[in-house]
Short mmCIF file of C-alpha atoms in Angstrom, two decimals:
data_model
loop_
_atom_site.label_atom_id
_atom_site.label_comp_id
_atom_site.label_asym_id
_atom_site.label_seq_id
_atom_site.Cartn_x
_atom_site.Cartn_y
_atom_site.Cartn_z
CA UNK A 1 21.29 108.54 -51.21
CA UNK A 2 24.93 107.62 -50.60
CA UNK A 3 26.52 108.52 -47.35
CA UNK A 4 30.01 109.91 -47.64
CA UNK A 5 32.43 107.25 -48.80
CA UNK A 6 29.71 104.65 -49.51
CA UNK A 7 28.79 103.76 -53.06
CA UNK A 8 25.52 102.01 -53.69
CA UNK A 9 24.08 99.99 -56.54
CA UNK A 10 20.62 101.35 -57.25
CA UNK A 11 18.06 99.49 -59.37
CA UNK A 12 15.50 102.02 -60.53
CA UNK A 13 12.08 102.05 -62.19
CA UNK A 14 11.30 98.34 -62.02
CA UNK A 15 8.35 96.38 -60.70
CA UNK A 16 9.38 94.40 -57.61
CA UNK A 17 7.82 90.95 -57.56
CA UNK A 18 6.71 88.87 -54.59
CA UNK A 19 4.13 86.08 -54.36
CA UNK A 20 1.71 88.61 -52.85
CA UNK A 21 1.94 91.17 -55.65
CA UNK A 22 3.86 93.79 -57.63
CA UNK A 23 5.33 97.01 -56.25
CA UNK A 24 6.85 99.79 -58.31
CA UNK A 25 9.93 100.82 -56.31
CA UNK A 26 13.69 101.26 -56.37
CA UNK A 27 16.23 99.03 -54.62
CA UNK A 28 19.58 100.00 -53.12
CA UNK A 29 22.27 97.36 -52.66
CA UNK A 30 25.35 97.67 -50.50
CA UNK A 31 27.77 95.23 -48.91
CA UNK A 32 25.96 92.21 -50.28
CA UNK A 33 22.62 93.25 -48.76
CA UNK A 34 19.49 95.13 -49.79
CA UNK A 35 19.74 98.35 -47.76
CA UNK A 36 16.75 100.32 -48.99
CA UNK A 37 13.47 99.90 -50.87
CA UNK A 38 11.73 103.20 -51.65
CA UNK A 39 9.35 104.58 -54.29
CA UNK A 40 12.34 106.56 -55.53
CA UNK A 41 15.97 106.45 -54.47
CA UNK A 42 18.04 109.41 -55.60
CA UNK A 43 21.58 108.33 -56.48
CA UNK A 44 24.48 110.07 -54.86
CA UNK A 45 27.92 110.75 -56.24
CA UNK A 46 29.66 107.53 -57.18
CA UNK A 47 26.53 105.35 -57.01
CA UNK A 48 25.88 102.93 -59.87
CA UNK A 49 22.40 103.04 -61.37
CA UNK A 50 20.75 100.22 -63.29
CA UNK A 51 17.58 101.17 -65.12
CA UNK A 52 14.91 98.47 -64.81
CA UNK A 53 12.16 100.36 -66.64
CA UNK A 54 9.73 97.91 -68.20
CA UNK A 55 11.26 95.04 -66.23
CA UNK A 56 10.27 92.82 -63.36
CA UNK A 57 12.68 92.70 -60.42
CA UNK A 58 12.75 89.29 -58.74
CA UNK A 59 14.60 87.90 -55.76
CA UNK A 60 17.33 85.80 -57.32
CA UNK A 61 16.07 82.43 -58.49
CA UNK A 62 17.07 79.27 -56.61
CA UNK A 63 17.62 75.92 -58.30
CA UNK A 64 17.18 73.31 -55.58
CA UNK A 65 18.24 70.27 -57.63
CA UNK A 66 21.55 70.15 -59.52
CA UNK A 67 24.30 67.60 -60.11
CA UNK A 68 27.62 69.30 -60.95
CA UNK A 69 31.02 67.61 -61.19
CA UNK A 70 29.32 64.32 -60.38
CA UNK A 71 31.00 60.98 -60.93
CA UNK A 72 28.90 58.07 -62.16
CA UNK A 73 31.02 54.99 -62.62
CA UNK A 74 33.84 56.01 -64.94
CA UNK A 75 32.03 59.14 -66.16
CA UNK A 76 31.96 62.69 -64.82
CA UNK A 77 29.25 65.17 -65.76
CA UNK A 78 30.11 67.67 -68.47
CA UNK A 79 29.46 70.65 -66.19
CA UNK A 80 31.56 71.28 -63.12
CA UNK A 81 30.95 74.06 -60.60
CA UNK A 82 32.77 76.62 -62.76
CA UNK A 83 30.75 76.08 -65.92
CA UNK A 84 27.50 75.05 -64.25
CA UNK A 85 27.19 78.05 -61.98
CA UNK A 86 28.24 80.41 -64.77
CA UNK A 87 25.42 78.98 -66.88
CA UNK A 88 23.00 79.20 -63.95
CA UNK A 89 23.64 82.87 -63.29
CA UNK A 90 23.35 83.71 -66.99
CA UNK A 91 19.83 82.34 -66.84
CA UNK A 92 18.86 84.31 -63.73
CA UNK A 93 19.61 81.74 -61.01
CA UNK A 94 21.62 83.19 -58.12
CA UNK A 95 21.75 80.13 -55.83
CA UNK A 96 21.95 76.40 -56.53
CA UNK A 97 21.65 73.48 -54.12
CA UNK A 98 23.78 70.59 -55.33
CA UNK A 99 23.92 67.01 -54.04
CA UNK A 100 26.94 66.02 -52.02
CA UNK A 101 26.77 62.22 -52.16
CA UNK A 102 28.07 59.77 -49.60
CA UNK A 103 30.15 56.89 -50.93
CA UNK A 104 29.17 53.40 -49.83
CA UNK A 105 31.25 52.78 -46.72
CA UNK A 106 32.12 56.47 -46.47
CA UNK A 107 31.07 59.23 -44.11
CA UNK A 108 28.84 62.25 -44.59
CA UNK A 109 31.64 64.57 -43.49
CA UNK A 110 33.97 63.14 -46.12
CA UNK A 111 31.30 63.67 -48.77
CA UNK A 112 30.73 67.27 -47.71
CA UNK A 113 34.48 67.92 -47.70
CA UNK A 114 34.74 66.48 -51.21
CA UNK A 115 31.96 68.72 -52.54
CA UNK A 116 33.43 71.81 -50.92
CA UNK A 117 36.70 70.99 -52.69
CA UNK A 118 34.83 70.77 -56.00
CA UNK A 119 32.97 74.05 -55.50
CA UNK A 120 34.78 76.50 -53.21
CA UNK A 121 36.22 79.51 -55.04
CA UNK A 122 34.80 78.44 -58.41
CA UNK A 123 31.15 79.48 -58.36
CA UNK A 124 29.59 82.40 -60.20
CA UNK A 125 26.41 82.02 -58.16
CA UNK A 126 25.84 81.04 -54.56
CA UNK A 127 25.83 77.37 -53.66
CA UNK A 128 24.58 75.08 -50.93
CA UNK A 129 24.52 71.32 -50.54
CA UNK A 130 21.96 68.64 -49.87
CA UNK A 131 23.49 65.46 -48.44
CA UNK A 132 22.59 62.24 -50.27
CA UNK A 133 22.66 59.28 -47.86
CA UNK A 134 23.49 56.00 -49.61
CA UNK A 135 24.76 53.90 -46.69
CA UNK A 136 22.70 54.32 -43.53
CA UNK A 137 24.15 53.02 -40.25
CA UNK A 138 24.73 54.12 -36.65
CA UNK A 139 27.93 55.99 -37.55
CA UNK A 140 26.12 57.98 -40.21
CA UNK A 141 23.25 58.71 -37.84
CA UNK A 142 25.78 60.08 -35.33
CA UNK A 143 27.03 62.52 -38.00
CA UNK A 144 23.69 64.28 -38.46
CA UNK A 145 24.30 66.96 -35.79
CA UNK A 146 27.58 67.85 -37.49
CA UNK A 147 25.81 68.19 -40.86
CA UNK A 148 23.48 70.78 -39.37
CA UNK A 149 26.40 72.59 -37.73
CA UNK A 150 28.03 72.76 -41.16
CA UNK A 151 24.94 74.29 -42.72
CA UNK A 152 23.31 71.26 -44.35
CA UNK A 153 19.61 71.08 -43.48
CA UNK A 154 18.29 69.00 -46.40
CA UNK A 155 19.04 65.43 -47.38
CA UNK A 156 18.29 62.96 -50.14
CA UNK A 157 17.61 59.27 -50.46
CA UNK A 158 17.12 57.07 -53.51
CA UNK A 159 14.53 54.33 -53.95
CA UNK A 160 16.20 53.30 -57.23
CA UNK A 161 19.75 52.75 -58.56
CA UNK A 162 21.47 49.77 -56.93
CA UNK A 163 24.57 51.77 -56.00
CA UNK A 164 22.59 54.49 -54.26
CA UNK A 165 19.28 53.21 -52.92
CA UNK A 166 18.30 52.58 -49.31
CA UNK A 167 15.54 50.21 -48.21
CA UNK A 168 12.21 51.15 -46.64
CA UNK A 169 13.29 50.43 -43.07
CA UNK A 170 16.34 52.66 -43.55
CA UNK A 171 14.16 55.38 -45.11
CA UNK A 172 11.87 55.32 -42.10
CA UNK A 173 14.77 55.60 -39.68
CA UNK A 174 16.34 58.43 -41.67
CA UNK A 175 13.06 60.35 -41.54
CA UNK A 176 12.73 59.74 -37.81
CA UNK A 177 16.35 60.78 -37.22
CA UNK A 178 15.97 64.05 -39.13
CA UNK A 179 12.75 65.03 -37.38
CA UNK A 180 14.34 66.45 -34.16
CA UNK A 181 16.53 68.75 -36.28
CA UNK A 182 13.73 69.94 -38.55
CA UNK A 183 15.57 68.56 -41.57
CA UNK A 184 13.83 67.70 -44.83
CA UNK A 185 14.40 64.53 -46.87
CA UNK A 186 13.98 64.64 -50.64
CA UNK A 187 13.49 61.25 -52.27
CA UNK A 188 13.98 59.90 -55.78
CA UNK A 189 10.72 57.96 -56.06
CA UNK A 190 11.00 54.98 -58.38
CA UNK A 191 10.67 51.32 -57.45
CA UNK A 192 14.23 50.21 -58.19
CA UNK A 193 13.49 46.46 -58.17
CA UNK A 194 10.73 46.91 -60.73
CA UNK A 195 12.94 49.12 -62.90
CA UNK A 196 15.64 46.43 -62.96
CA UNK A 197 13.09 43.77 -63.90
CA UNK A 198 11.42 45.86 -66.59
CA UNK A 199 14.77 46.83 -68.12
CA UNK A 200 15.70 43.14 -68.33
CA UNK A 201 12.38 42.36 -70.01
CA UNK A 202 12.90 45.03 -72.64
CA UNK A 203 16.29 43.58 -73.51
CA UNK A 204 14.86 40.05 -73.64
CA UNK A 205 12.42 41.37 -76.25
CA UNK A 206 15.33 42.77 -78.26
CA UNK A 207 14.60 46.40 -77.42
CA UNK A 208 17.93 48.16 -76.90
CA UNK A 209 17.26 51.69 -78.19
CA UNK A 210 16.37 54.87 -76.25
CA UNK A 211 12.66 54.25 -76.82
CA UNK A 212 12.88 51.30 -74.39
CA UNK A 213 13.86 53.69 -71.58
CA UNK A 214 10.38 55.09 -70.77
CA UNK A 215 8.78 51.65 -71.18
CA UNK A 216 11.12 50.29 -68.49
CA UNK A 217 10.19 53.09 -66.07
CA UNK A 218 6.40 53.46 -66.41
CA UNK A 219 4.26 55.87 -64.42
CA UNK A 220 3.23 53.10 -62.02
CA UNK A 221 6.86 52.69 -60.91
CA UNK A 222 6.93 56.33 -59.80
CA UNK A 223 3.44 56.37 -58.30
CA UNK A 224 4.02 53.25 -56.19
CA UNK A 225 7.20 54.74 -54.76
CA UNK A 226 5.53 58.09 -54.04
CA UNK A 227 2.75 56.22 -52.23
CA UNK A 228 5.28 54.28 -50.17
CA UNK A 229 7.25 57.40 -49.25
CA UNK A 230 4.10 59.19 -48.15
CA UNK A 231 3.13 56.33 -45.87
CA UNK A 232 6.64 56.34 -44.41
CA UNK A 233 6.25 60.07 -43.79
CA UNK A 234 2.96 59.36 -42.03
CA UNK A 235 4.63 56.69 -39.88
CA UNK A 236 7.47 59.04 -39.00
CA UNK A 237 5.08 61.98 -38.55
CA UNK A 238 7.40 64.22 -40.52
CA UNK A 239 7.28 66.03 -43.88
CA UNK A 240 8.58 64.37 -47.05
CA UNK A 241 9.77 65.89 -50.31
CA UNK A 242 9.08 64.23 -53.67
CA UNK A 243 11.71 65.37 -56.16
CA UNK A 244 11.27 65.56 -59.96
CA UNK A 245 7.60 64.51 -59.98
CA UNK A 246 6.80 63.50 -63.56
CA UNK A 247 3.41 61.75 -63.75
CA UNK A 248 -0.27 62.31 -63.13
CA UNK A 249 -0.36 59.01 -61.21
CA UNK A 250 2.38 60.27 -58.90
CA UNK A 251 0.55 63.57 -58.51
CA UNK A 252 -2.60 61.69 -57.49
CA UNK A 253 -0.63 59.93 -54.75
CA UNK A 254 0.62 63.30 -53.47
CA UNK A 255 -2.95 64.59 -53.41
CA UNK A 256 -4.21 61.49 -51.60
CA UNK A 257 -1.48 61.73 -48.96
CA UNK A 258 -2.20 65.41 -48.36
CA UNK A 259 -5.87 64.58 -47.78
CA UNK A 260 -4.71 62.14 -45.09
CA UNK A 261 -2.78 64.90 -43.36
CA UNK A 262 0.71 64.00 -44.60
CA UNK A 263 2.89 67.05 -45.28
CA UNK A 264 4.23 66.38 -48.78
CA UNK A 265 6.31 68.86 -50.75
CA UNK A 266 6.45 68.29 -54.51
CA UNK A 267 9.05 69.43 -57.02
CA UNK A 268 8.84 69.14 -60.78
CA UNK A 269 11.14 70.22 -63.61
CA UNK A 270 10.75 72.20 -66.86
CA UNK A 271 11.30 69.09 -69.00
CA UNK A 272 8.18 67.47 -67.53
CA UNK A 273 6.15 70.61 -68.27
CA UNK A 274 7.24 71.13 -71.87
CA UNK A 275 8.29 67.82 -73.51
CA UNK A 276 6.78 64.36 -73.81
CA UNK A 277 7.88 60.80 -74.53
CA UNK A 278 7.63 61.25 -78.30
CA UNK A 279 11.21 62.58 -78.07
CA UNK A 280 12.41 58.98 -77.61
CA UNK A 281 11.19 58.21 -81.14
CA UNK A 282 13.65 60.69 -82.66
CA UNK A 283 15.63 59.35 -85.64
CA UNK A 284 18.74 57.29 -85.03
CA UNK A 285 20.16 57.66 -81.54
CA UNK A 286 18.85 61.22 -80.98
CA UNK A 287 16.41 59.97 -78.36
CA UNK A 288 19.35 59.37 -76.02
CA UNK A 289 19.48 63.13 -75.41
CA UNK A 290 16.29 62.74 -73.38
CA UNK A 291 17.29 59.67 -71.37
CA UNK A 292 16.86 60.87 -67.80
CA UNK A 293 15.15 59.37 -64.79
CA UNK A 294 12.30 59.68 -64.42
CA UNK A 295 11.78 59.78 -68.20
CA UNK A 296 9.67 62.18 -70.21
CA UNK A 297 6.01 61.19 -70.01
CA UNK A 298 2.77 61.28 -72.00
CA UNK A 299 1.12 64.50 -73.21
CA UNK A 300 -1.62 63.84 -70.63
CA UNK A 301 1.00 63.79 -67.85
CA UNK A 302 2.45 67.06 -69.12
CA UNK A 303 -0.95 68.74 -69.04
CA UNK A 304 -1.77 67.35 -65.58
CA UNK A 305 1.47 68.71 -64.14
CA UNK A 306 1.02 72.09 -65.81
CA UNK A 307 -2.45 72.39 -64.28
CA UNK A 308 -1.04 71.36 -60.89
CA UNK A 309 1.66 74.01 -61.14
CA UNK A 310 -0.91 76.68 -61.99
CA UNK A 311 -3.16 75.50 -59.15
CA UNK A 312 -0.40 75.75 -56.55
CA UNK A 313 -0.13 72.00 -55.95
CA UNK A 314 3.55 71.94 -56.93
CA UNK A 315 5.90 73.68 -54.51
CA UNK A 316 9.06 74.21 -56.54
CA UNK A 317 10.42 73.93 -60.08
CA UNK A 318 14.06 72.81 -60.24
CA UNK A 319 16.15 71.38 -63.07
CA UNK A 320 17.75 68.09 -61.98
CA UNK A 321 20.60 69.39 -64.18
CA UNK A 322 22.88 66.44 -64.87
CA UNK A 323 24.70 67.05 -68.13
CA UNK A 324 26.47 64.44 -70.24
CA UNK A 325 27.81 65.09 -73.72
CA UNK A 326 25.91 63.38 -76.50
CA UNK A 327 29.17 62.43 -78.19
CA UNK A 328 31.55 60.44 -76.03
CA UNK A 329 29.19 59.97 -73.07
CA UNK A 330 25.55 59.40 -74.05
CA UNK A 331 26.64 57.32 -77.03
CA UNK A 332 28.28 54.77 -74.74
CA UNK A 333 24.79 53.27 -74.65
CA UNK A 334 24.25 53.17 -78.39
CA UNK A 335 23.81 49.38 -78.27
CA UNK A 336 22.14 49.17 -74.84
CA UNK A 337 19.79 51.84 -73.46
CA UNK A 338 20.64 50.87 -69.87
CA UNK A 339 24.19 52.12 -70.47
CA UNK A 340 23.12 55.59 -71.57
CA UNK A 341 24.12 57.97 -68.76
CA UNK A 342 20.91 59.27 -67.19
CA UNK A 343 20.47 63.01 -67.06
CA UNK A 344 20.01 66.17 -69.08
CA UNK A 345 21.14 69.81 -69.00
CA UNK A 346 18.87 72.68 -68.00
CA UNK A 347 20.51 74.83 -65.32
CA UNK A 348 20.81 77.79 -67.70
CA UNK A 349 17.40 77.73 -69.31
CA UNK A 350 14.92 76.88 -66.53
CA UNK A 351 13.61 80.43 -65.87
CA UNK A 352 13.31 81.28 -69.56
CA UNK A 353 11.57 78.01 -70.46
CA UNK A 354 9.06 78.24 -67.61
CA UNK A 355 8.40 81.94 -68.20
CA UNK A 356 7.94 81.54 -71.94
CA UNK A 357 5.83 78.40 -71.79
CA UNK A 358 3.62 79.27 -68.82
CA UNK A 359 3.84 82.93 -67.70
CA UNK A 360 3.97 84.65 -71.06
CA UNK A 361 0.76 82.98 -72.35
CA UNK A 362 -1.05 83.69 -69.06
CA UNK A 363 -1.14 80.15 -67.70
CA UNK A 364 0.91 81.12 -64.62
CA UNK A 365 0.97 84.46 -62.82
CA UNK A 366 4.29 86.26 -62.53
CA UNK A 367 3.78 86.25 -58.75
CA UNK A 368 3.49 82.45 -58.77
CA UNK A 369 6.60 82.26 -60.93
CA UNK A 370 8.38 84.10 -58.10
CA UNK A 371 6.96 81.73 -55.51
CA UNK A 372 8.02 78.59 -57.40
CA UNK A 373 11.52 79.71 -58.36
CA UNK A 374 12.51 81.91 -55.40
CA UNK A 375 10.41 82.07 -52.24
CA UNK A 376 9.38 78.43 -51.86
CA UNK A 377 12.82 76.88 -52.41
CA UNK A 378 14.30 79.44 -50.00
CA UNK A 379 11.77 78.45 -47.36
CA UNK A 380 12.01 74.70 -47.96
CA UNK A 381 15.80 74.65 -47.81
CA UNK A 382 16.38 76.97 -44.86
CA UNK A 383 17.46 80.16 -46.65
CA UNK A 384 14.45 82.41 -46.09
CA UNK A 385 14.31 85.41 -45.56
CA UNK A 386 18.00 85.78 -46.27
CA UNK A 387 17.13 84.68 -49.79
CA UNK A 388 13.94 84.28 -51.76
CA UNK A 389 12.55 87.75 -51.01
CA UNK A 390 13.28 91.39 -51.80
CA UNK A 391 13.42 92.97 -48.34
CA UNK A 392 15.72 95.31 -46.48
CA UNK A 393 18.38 93.17 -44.86
CA UNK A 394 18.02 90.28 -47.31
CA UNK A 395 20.92 89.22 -49.50
CA UNK A 396 21.46 91.32 -52.61
CA UNK A 397 20.61 88.45 -54.97
CA UNK A 398 18.46 90.11 -57.61
CA UNK A 399 17.28 89.13 -61.08
CA UNK A 400 16.10 91.96 -63.31
CA UNK A 401 13.82 90.37 -65.91
CA UNK A 402 13.03 91.85 -69.30
CA UNK A 403 9.65 90.35 -70.25
CA UNK A 404 9.89 91.50 -73.86
CA UNK A 405 13.40 90.29 -74.67
CA UNK A 406 13.51 87.55 -77.27
CA UNK A 407 16.08 84.91 -78.11
CA UNK A 408 16.31 81.32 -79.32
CA UNK A 409 17.94 78.61 -77.20
CA UNK A 410 20.74 76.83 -79.04
CA UNK A 411 23.66 74.68 -77.94
CA UNK A 412 25.96 76.87 -79.99
CA UNK A 413 25.25 79.92 -77.83
CA UNK A 414 24.74 78.36 -74.40
CA UNK A 415 27.08 78.67 -71.43
CA UNK A 416 26.49 75.05 -70.33
CA UNK A 417 29.57 72.96 -71.06
CA UNK A 418 27.69 70.28 -72.96
CA UNK A 419 27.30 69.62 -76.68
CA UNK A 420 23.50 69.78 -76.86
CA UNK A 421 20.42 71.20 -75.19
CA UNK A 422 17.02 69.47 -75.08
CA UNK A 423 15.53 72.92 -75.80
CA UNK A 424 17.33 73.39 -79.13
CA UNK A 425 15.40 75.92 -81.22
CA UNK A 426 13.06 76.91 -78.36
CA UNK A 427 11.98 80.53 -79.01
CA UNK A 428 12.14 82.53 -75.77
CA UNK A 429 10.16 85.58 -74.75
CA UNK A 430 11.50 86.97 -71.46
CA UNK A 431 15.03 86.73 -70.12
CA UNK A 432 17.26 88.26 -67.43
CA UNK A 433 18.52 91.73 -68.24
CA UNK A 434 20.84 91.85 -65.22
CA UNK A 435 21.67 89.34 -62.48
CA UNK A 436 23.23 90.38 -59.17
CA UNK A 437 24.84 87.85 -56.82
CA UNK A 438 25.57 89.35 -53.42
CA UNK A 439 25.37 92.81 -54.99
CA UNK A 440 27.84 91.92 -57.75
CA UNK A 441 26.70 92.14 -61.37
CA UNK A 442 27.34 88.59 -62.54
CA UNK A 443 25.49 88.46 -65.88
CA UNK A 444 23.70 90.65 -68.40
CA UNK A 445 21.30 89.40 -71.07
CA UNK A 446 22.58 85.85 -70.86
CA UNK A 447 26.27 86.72 -70.89
CA UNK A 448 28.61 86.42 -67.89
CA UNK A 449 30.54 89.41 -66.64
CA UNK A 450 33.38 87.09 -65.63
CA UNK A 451 33.07 87.85 -61.93
CA UNK A 452 33.07 84.79 -59.65
CA UNK A 453 30.68 86.14 -57.01
CA UNK A 454 29.22 82.99 -55.46
CA UNK A 455 29.64 82.08 -51.80
CA UNK A 456 28.68 79.04 -49.76
CA UNK A 457 25.23 79.28 -48.17
CA UNK A 458 25.40 77.86 -44.70
CA UNK A 459 21.77 77.13 -43.90
#
């Protein structure tokens, strides 16, 4: 197919996946774009052919919730943008959206500058930024137009964590201020005052181990905050986005708000679909590996969320990747669970875990897998149809997926720069055979090619 002097990358013999169905066709990539989709594309001299026989061909997966090179007090996450994006692309993710976070007393522009400095020139996959607002005032409000000019269309607020949270009045004003721009606000929904009180009560009872963590952040703490956010969205007459939904009670609040006409987007994570709170009872201090917020929940919560995912009630599946080493970071809280750094790794394994646990056994259609991991996050975060779809003119971000490939997840073989994985020993069926970022082959069968192909996604 090549014209003289032009060399194409041609992906042949695969099944192209979209939320609406499967199509057996070939793809041609050139100049970072998809330039042709045909039943058969004949390669010309100098073209590179990748055989996708027996494979699904997806638009590159998007992880809309990551925390790379993030400072928390005196600690910095184990994964920076070099290691985190390399791990992401090895798992089939071609774009991440990380959280640039405003310092108290600082500006949004300073925060965005700081995150560009962390990421620019270092990323193996594409990257964009949400802006986390931690200090709302008139000066910050005046910066919103500049955020949109710089390609940031999504924002975050916290209802927990004393150093990060905003109050309800500020949340309402943020929602109202974003509405004219069409921006979306994702919110960490936990009642921070209740968390503080319940943590103190656990320590008063002499409970200092990791198993006190879920007790101090019960389902009601999430559900109450989800309820409150939804009412604020109703007051502001604007959509809201619930991030890392973890409980059936929280899900019921989302359902109730939707029945009232509130536009609520819901995200969950693989850990809430595959693991439960029994992990906190692991011997010794092992339970600290699963200390994240919100915590792992009951088996009933896991099943409720899985059913909601299969029923289309959940919009996206992201990771909330926030990696801390077990030794030297997590163990700082060995005598006090409130000092265990909150977060877990997952940026590398999300597609494989979800595919193996839900698609492979028939619980989730492969087309819905595409919707949850590619199309919906692209639409929600202002990247569609540039990303999230296989179409002529769209970016050449492509994940070729071998549904029969098998491996076992282990920390010893992972690309994530952290000394454990919560999925240790998880047997995988289905993994990326080849991952293209902007038309560049960035990974094959879980191994990086070494090419740093990621670019900033101005949305």
